[in-house]
Amino acid sequence: MESGMFSKSFSSETIRWHDGDTTKPNPFFILVVNNIALERPLGANVFVDDFAAGDPASRKQFTDCVEYIGENLFGRVPGQMEKVLSASPFVAKIRFWSMYVYGLVSNGATALAGEDGVAGSTIVSPRRSAVPAFLSYIGVNPDIVFIVSRSPTHMRASAFGTTDDDNQGGITAYYDGRAFVHRYYHLIPGMAAINVQKAPSDNAMTPAHEFGHAFSSYTNGFVTDLYVDGDVQFNRKVGRPVPDAFTNYNGANYASDKARDSLGYPANWTSYHSELADPASPALMDNFWYAKGGPLNSRHDRLTRNYLVDRILAKVSR
């Protein structure tokens, strides 16, 4: 990306919600940033202002959304059951910041998200090719970045996983007897786009759900959506009949979820999932809106939760 696409300078408002491990130059880092420009639709090379203005009202709207994202990620929303970050013994080592950036031109360099152009879609999606250069320009290198948009029409969040740096170290794990590595570093951060107008109440568990995708790895275990049928991923397998055993991960056996809680597997599906933490509610990576008692009761299945815990350990250990 040409540096000339950026303005020579910018203004920003940074809130350091949690500084994390200040003894290290690069602690595990989650960042929330505003989406200055919006590609409409994705692939059209047409860019419009999104969160471009630097006025106090825009910054407050963004900050209110950031606050909910943080509360949800760290399990602090009243009634929330899933607390994968806050329950970690390393929670104090996690950096969580937000940056509201303004004063830059709306173009392909500052469009970190775009609207899906498929008919009927309301998905806002990260522009993965643009995000790393933008982060470098503003001087940060987070492991995970949430991009906040205020598209008036595309309010459904989406995420891309992390591209690990497989040439650097990590902590070895075993899945079905095969070794992979929870890497210390990334080449491309995990990223999620989320709409400010869906926060806080309408987002429910959306930030935590998208974090599950973004924090997983394309080469060392990808955590996929469970509300659609599909191919084999870390938390999804294929076959009928559904076997008793799902996998052995790091020496622990995990059973298959034969019933898919109250949802059930559609007759034409071939995929199946790992055992639930709460058999009465869908997994957080599934259709969590149908959790018994409301979406805040949804939890990660046991396998996915333990995988994410191990990823946290790797990041804070570098």
Coordinates of C-alpha atoms in Angstrom, one line a residue, residues 6-312:
F6 CA -2.3 8.3 4.3
S7 CA -2.3 11.9 5.4
K8 CA 0.9 13.3 6.8
S9 CA -0.5 13.4 10.3
F10 CA -3.4 12.3 12.4
S11 CA -5.1 12.9 15.7
S12 CA -6.1 10.2 18.1
E13 CA -7.7 9.5 21.4
T14 CA -6.2 6.5 23.2
I15 CA -7.8 5.0 26.2
R16 CA -5.7 2.4 28.1
W17 CA -8.4 0.3 29.7
H18 CA -5.9 -2.3 30.9
D19 CA -2.1 -1.9 30.3
G20 CA -1.3 -5.6 30.8
D21 CA 2.2 -6.8 31.5
T22 CA 4.2 -3.5 31.6
T23 CA 7.4 -5.4 32.1
K24 CA 7.4 -6.5 28.4
P25 CA 7.6 -4.4 25.3
N26 CA 4.9 -6.5 23.6
P27 CA 2.4 -8.0 26.0
F28 CA -0.6 -9.8 24.7
F29 CA -2.6 -6.9 23.1
I30 CA -6.2 -6.5 22.2
L31 CA -7.0 -3.2 20.4
V32 CA -10.3 -1.6 19.4
V33 CA -10.1 1.0 16.6
N34 CA -12.7 3.1 14.7
N35 CA -13.3 2.4 11.0
I36 CA -12.5 5.8 9.3
A37 CA -13.8 4.8 5.9
L38 CA -16.2 2.1 4.6
E39 CA -15.8 0.3 1.4
R40 CA -19.3 0.1 -0.2
P41 CA -19.6 -2.6 -1.2
L42 CA -16.5 -4.8 -0.6
G43 CA -14.4 -5.0 -3.8
A44 CA -15.9 -1.9 -5.4
N45 CA -13.0 0.4 -4.6
V46 CA -15.6 3.0 -3.5
F47 CA -15.0 4.5 -0.1
V48 CA -17.3 6.7 2.0
D49 CA -16.9 8.3 5.5
D50 CA -17.6 6.0 8.4
F51 CA -16.2 6.9 11.7
A52 CA -14.1 9.7 10.2
A53 CA -15.3 12.7 12.2
G54 CA -13.4 13.7 15.3
D55 CA -16.3 15.4 17.1
P56 CA -17.0 14.6 20.8
A57 CA -20.3 12.9 20.0
S58 CA -18.6 10.4 17.6
R59 CA -15.8 9.7 20.1
K60 CA -18.4 9.0 22.8
Q61 CA -20.4 6.7 20.6
F62 CA -17.2 4.8 19.9
T63 CA -16.1 4.7 23.5
D64 CA -19.5 3.4 24.7
C65 CA -19.1 0.5 22.2
V66 CA -15.5 -0.2 23.3
E67 CA -16.7 -0.3 26.9
Y68 CA -19.2 -3.0 26.0
I69 CA -16.7 -5.0 24.0
G70 CA -14.3 -5.0 26.9
E71 CA -16.9 -5.9 29.4
N72 CA -18.0 -8.8 27.2
L73 CA -14.5 -10.1 26.4
F74 CA -13.6 -10.0 30.1
G75 CA -16.8 -11.6 31.2
R76 CA -18.1 -8.6 33.2
V77 CA -21.5 -8.2 31.7
P78 CA -24.1 -8.9 34.4
G79 CA -25.4 -12.5 34.0
Q80 CA -22.6 -13.5 31.6
M81 CA -21.5 -17.1 32.0
E82 CA -18.5 -17.3 29.7
K83 CA -15.4 -15.7 31.3
V84 CA -12.5 -17.2 29.3
L85 CA -10.3 -14.1 29.7
S86 CA -11.2 -13.0 33.2
A87 CA -10.9 -16.6 34.5
S88 CA -7.4 -16.9 33.1
P89 CA -4.6 -16.7 35.8
F90 CA -2.9 -14.4 33.3
V91 CA -5.8 -11.8 32.9
A92 CA -3.6 -9.1 34.5
K93 CA -1.1 -9.6 31.7
I94 CA -3.5 -8.8 28.9
R95 CA -3.4 -5.3 27.4
F96 CA -6.7 -3.8 26.2
W97 CA -6.7 -0.4 24.6
S98 CA -8.9 1.6 22.3
M99 CA -7.8 4.2 19.7
Y100 CA -10.1 6.7 18.0
V101 CA -8.2 8.0 15.0
Y102 CA -9.2 11.0 13.0
G103 CA -7.8 13.6 10.6
L104 CA -7.1 11.1 7.9
V105 CA -8.7 11.0 4.4
S106 CA -11.3 8.4 3.7
N107 CA -9.8 6.1 1.1
G108 CA -8.5 2.5 0.6
A109 CA -5.8 2.9 3.3
T110 CA -8.2 4.0 6.0
A111 CA -11.1 1.7 5.1
L112 CA -10.6 -1.2 7.6
A113 CA -14.0 -2.6 6.9
G114 CA -16.5 -2.9 4.1
E115 CA -20.1 -3.9 3.5
D116 CA -20.8 -7.3 2.0
G117 CA -22.3 -6.8 -1.5
V118 CA -24.1 -10.1 -1.7
A119 CA -27.8 -9.5 -2.0
G120 CA -29.6 -9.7 1.3
S121 CA -26.3 -9.7 3.4
T122 CA -26.0 -7.4 6.3
I123 CA -22.4 -8.4 7.1
V124 CA -19.7 -5.8 7.8
S125 CA -16.3 -7.4 7.2
P126 CA -12.7 -6.5 8.0
R127 CA -10.6 -5.5 5.0
R128 CA -7.7 -7.8 5.9
S129 CA -5.4 -6.4 3.2
A130 CA -5.7 -2.9 4.6
V131 CA -5.5 -3.5 8.4
P132 CA -1.8 -4.4 8.9
A133 CA -0.5 -1.3 7.1
F134 CA -2.9 1.0 9.0
L135 CA -1.9 -0.4 12.3
S136 CA 1.8 0.0 11.4
Y137 CA 1.1 3.6 10.4
I138 CA -0.5 4.5 13.7
G139 CA 2.3 2.7 15.6
V140 CA 0.7 -0.4 17.1
N141 CA 0.9 -4.1 16.6
P142 CA -2.0 -5.8 18.5
D143 CA -2.6 -9.5 18.5
I144 CA -6.3 -8.9 18.0
V145 CA -8.1 -5.8 16.6
F146 CA -11.8 -5.0 16.8
I147 CA -12.9 -2.5 14.1
V148 CA -15.9 -0.5 14.9
S149 CA -18.2 0.7 12.1
R150 CA -21.4 2.7 12.0
S151 CA -22.7 1.4 8.7
P152 CA -26.5 2.2 8.7
T153 CA -27.3 -1.1 6.9
H154 CA -24.7 -3.7 7.7
M155 CA -24.9 -4.6 11.3
R156 CA -23.8 -8.2 11.4
A157 CA -20.3 -8.8 12.7
S158 CA -17.6 -11.0 11.2
A159 CA -14.0 -11.9 11.8
F160 CA -10.8 -13.3 10.3
G161 CA -8.5 -15.6 12.3
T162 CA -4.9 -15.0 13.0
T163 CA -2.0 -15.8 10.7
D164 CA 0.6 -17.1 13.1
D165 CA 4.3 -16.6 12.6
D166 CA 5.2 -20.2 12.2
N167 CA 8.9 -19.4 12.0
Q168 CA 9.0 -18.4 15.6
G169 CA 8.5 -20.3 18.8
G170 CA 5.5 -21.3 20.8
I171 CA 3.9 -24.0 23.0
T172 CA 3.3 -27.4 21.4
A173 CA -0.1 -28.9 21.7
Y174 CA -1.5 -32.2 20.4
Y175 CA -4.8 -32.9 18.6
D176 CA -5.7 -36.4 17.6
G177 CA -2.0 -37.3 18.2
R178 CA -0.8 -34.6 15.7
A179 CA 1.4 -31.8 17.0
F180 CA 0.7 -28.1 16.3
V181 CA 2.0 -25.0 18.0
H182 CA 0.4 -22.1 19.9
R183 CA 2.6 -19.5 18.5
Y184 CA 4.0 -16.6 20.4
Y185 CA 3.8 -14.1 17.5
H186 CA 1.6 -13.3 14.5
L187 CA 2.2 -12.2 11.0
I188 CA -1.3 -10.8 10.5
P189 CA -3.4 -10.1 13.6
G190 CA -6.8 -11.7 14.1
M191 CA -9.5 -9.1 13.4
A192 CA -13.2 -8.6 13.8
A193 CA -15.6 -5.9 12.4
I194 CA -18.5 -4.9 14.6
N195 CA -21.3 -2.3 14.3
V196 CA -21.5 0.4 16.9
Q197 CA -25.3 0.5 16.6
K198 CA -25.5 -3.1 17.7
A199 CA -23.8 -2.3 21.0
P200 CA -24.3 -2.9 23.8
S201 CA -27.7 -4.6 24.3
D202 CA -28.2 -6.1 20.8
N203 CA -24.7 -7.5 20.7
A204 CA -25.2 -9.8 23.6
M205 CA -22.2 -12.2 23.2
T206 CA -21.1 -11.0 19.8
P207 CA -17.7 -9.6 20.8
A208 CA -16.8 -12.8 22.7
H209 CA -18.0 -14.9 19.7
E210 CA -16.0 -13.0 17.2
F211 CA -12.9 -13.2 19.5
G212 CA -13.2 -17.0 19.3
H213 CA -12.6 -16.7 15.5
A214 CA -10.0 -13.9 15.6
F215 CA -7.9 -15.5 18.3
S216 CA -7.7 -18.8 16.6
S217 CA -5.2 -19.7 13.9
Y218 CA -5.3 -20.6 10.3
T219 CA -2.3 -22.9 10.7
N220 CA -2.6 -24.0 14.3
G221 CA -6.3 -24.6 14.8
F222 CA -9.2 -22.5 13.4
V223 CA -12.3 -22.1 15.5
T224 CA -15.2 -21.9 13.1
D225 CA -19.0 -21.2 13.3
L226 CA -21.0 -24.1 14.4
Y227 CA -24.4 -22.8 13.2
V228 CA -23.6 -23.8 9.6
D229 CA -22.6 -27.2 8.2
G230 CA -19.1 -27.4 6.8
D231 CA -15.7 -29.1 6.5
V232 CA -13.3 -30.2 9.3
Q233 CA -12.0 -27.5 11.5
F234 CA -10.6 -27.5 15.1
N235 CA -14.1 -27.4 16.7
R236 CA -16.0 -29.2 13.9
K237 CA -15.7 -32.7 12.3
V238 CA -17.6 -34.5 9.6
G239 CA -19.2 -37.9 9.6
R240 CA -22.3 -40.0 10.3
P241 CA -23.2 -41.6 12.5
V242 CA -21.8 -39.1 15.1
P243 CA -19.1 -41.1 17.0
D244 CA -18.9 -41.2 20.8
A245 CA -15.4 -39.6 20.8
F246 CA -14.6 -36.2 19.2
T247 CA -10.9 -35.9 19.9
N248 CA -8.0 -36.2 22.3
Y249 CA -6.5 -32.8 22.9
N250 CA -3.3 -32.5 25.0
G251 CA -4.0 -35.9 26.6
A252 CA -7.6 -35.2 27.5
N253 CA -10.5 -37.0 25.8
Y254 CA -13.5 -35.0 24.5
A255 CA -16.8 -36.6 23.6
S256 CA -18.9 -35.7 20.7
D257 CA -22.1 -33.6 21.1
K258 CA -24.6 -36.0 19.6
A259 CA -27.7 -33.9 20.2
R260 CA -26.4 -30.3 19.5
D261 CA -28.3 -29.3 22.7
S262 CA -31.9 -28.1 22.0
L263 CA -31.1 -27.2 18.4
G264 CA -30.4 -30.6 16.9
Y265 CA -28.5 -31.4 13.8
P266 CA -30.5 -30.8 10.6
A267 CA -31.1 -34.0 8.7
N268 CA -28.9 -32.9 5.7
W269 CA -25.9 -32.0 7.9
T270 CA -22.8 -34.1 7.9
S271 CA -20.8 -32.1 10.5
Y272 CA -20.8 -32.5 14.3
H273 CA -19.4 -30.8 17.3
S274 CA -17.5 -31.4 20.5
E275 CA -19.2 -31.9 23.9
L276 CA -20.8 -28.8 25.5
A277 CA -19.9 -27.2 28.7
D278 CA -23.7 -26.8 29.4
P279 CA -25.7 -29.5 27.6
A280 CA -28.8 -27.3 27.9
S281 CA -27.4 -24.4 25.8
P282 CA -25.7 -24.0 22.5
A283 CA -22.0 -23.4 22.3
L284 CA -20.9 -19.8 22.0
M285 CA -19.6 -20.5 18.5
D286 CA -23.0 -21.9 17.6
N287 CA -26.3 -20.0 17.5
F288 CA -25.9 -18.5 21.0
W289 CA -29.1 -16.5 20.7
Y290 CA -31.0 -19.7 21.6
A291 CA -29.2 -20.3 24.8
K292 CA -31.5 -21.3 27.7
G293 CA -32.3 -18.2 29.6
G294 CA -30.8 -15.9 27.0
P295 CA -27.6 -15.5 25.0
L296 CA -25.5 -14.4 28.0
N297 CA -25.8 -18.0 29.3
S298 CA -24.0 -19.4 26.3
R299 CA -20.5 -20.8 26.9
H300 CA -17.7 -22.2 24.8
D301 CA -17.7 -25.9 24.4
R302 CA -15.0 -27.5 26.6
L303 CA -12.5 -28.1 23.8
T304 CA -12.7 -24.6 22.4
R305 CA -12.4 -23.0 25.8
N306 CA -9.3 -25.0 26.7
Y307 CA -7.8 -24.2 23.3
L308 CA -8.3 -20.5 23.9
V309 CA -6.8 -20.7 27.4
D310 CA -3.7 -22.4 25.9
R311 CA -3.4 -19.6 23.3
I312 CA -3.5 -17.0 26.1

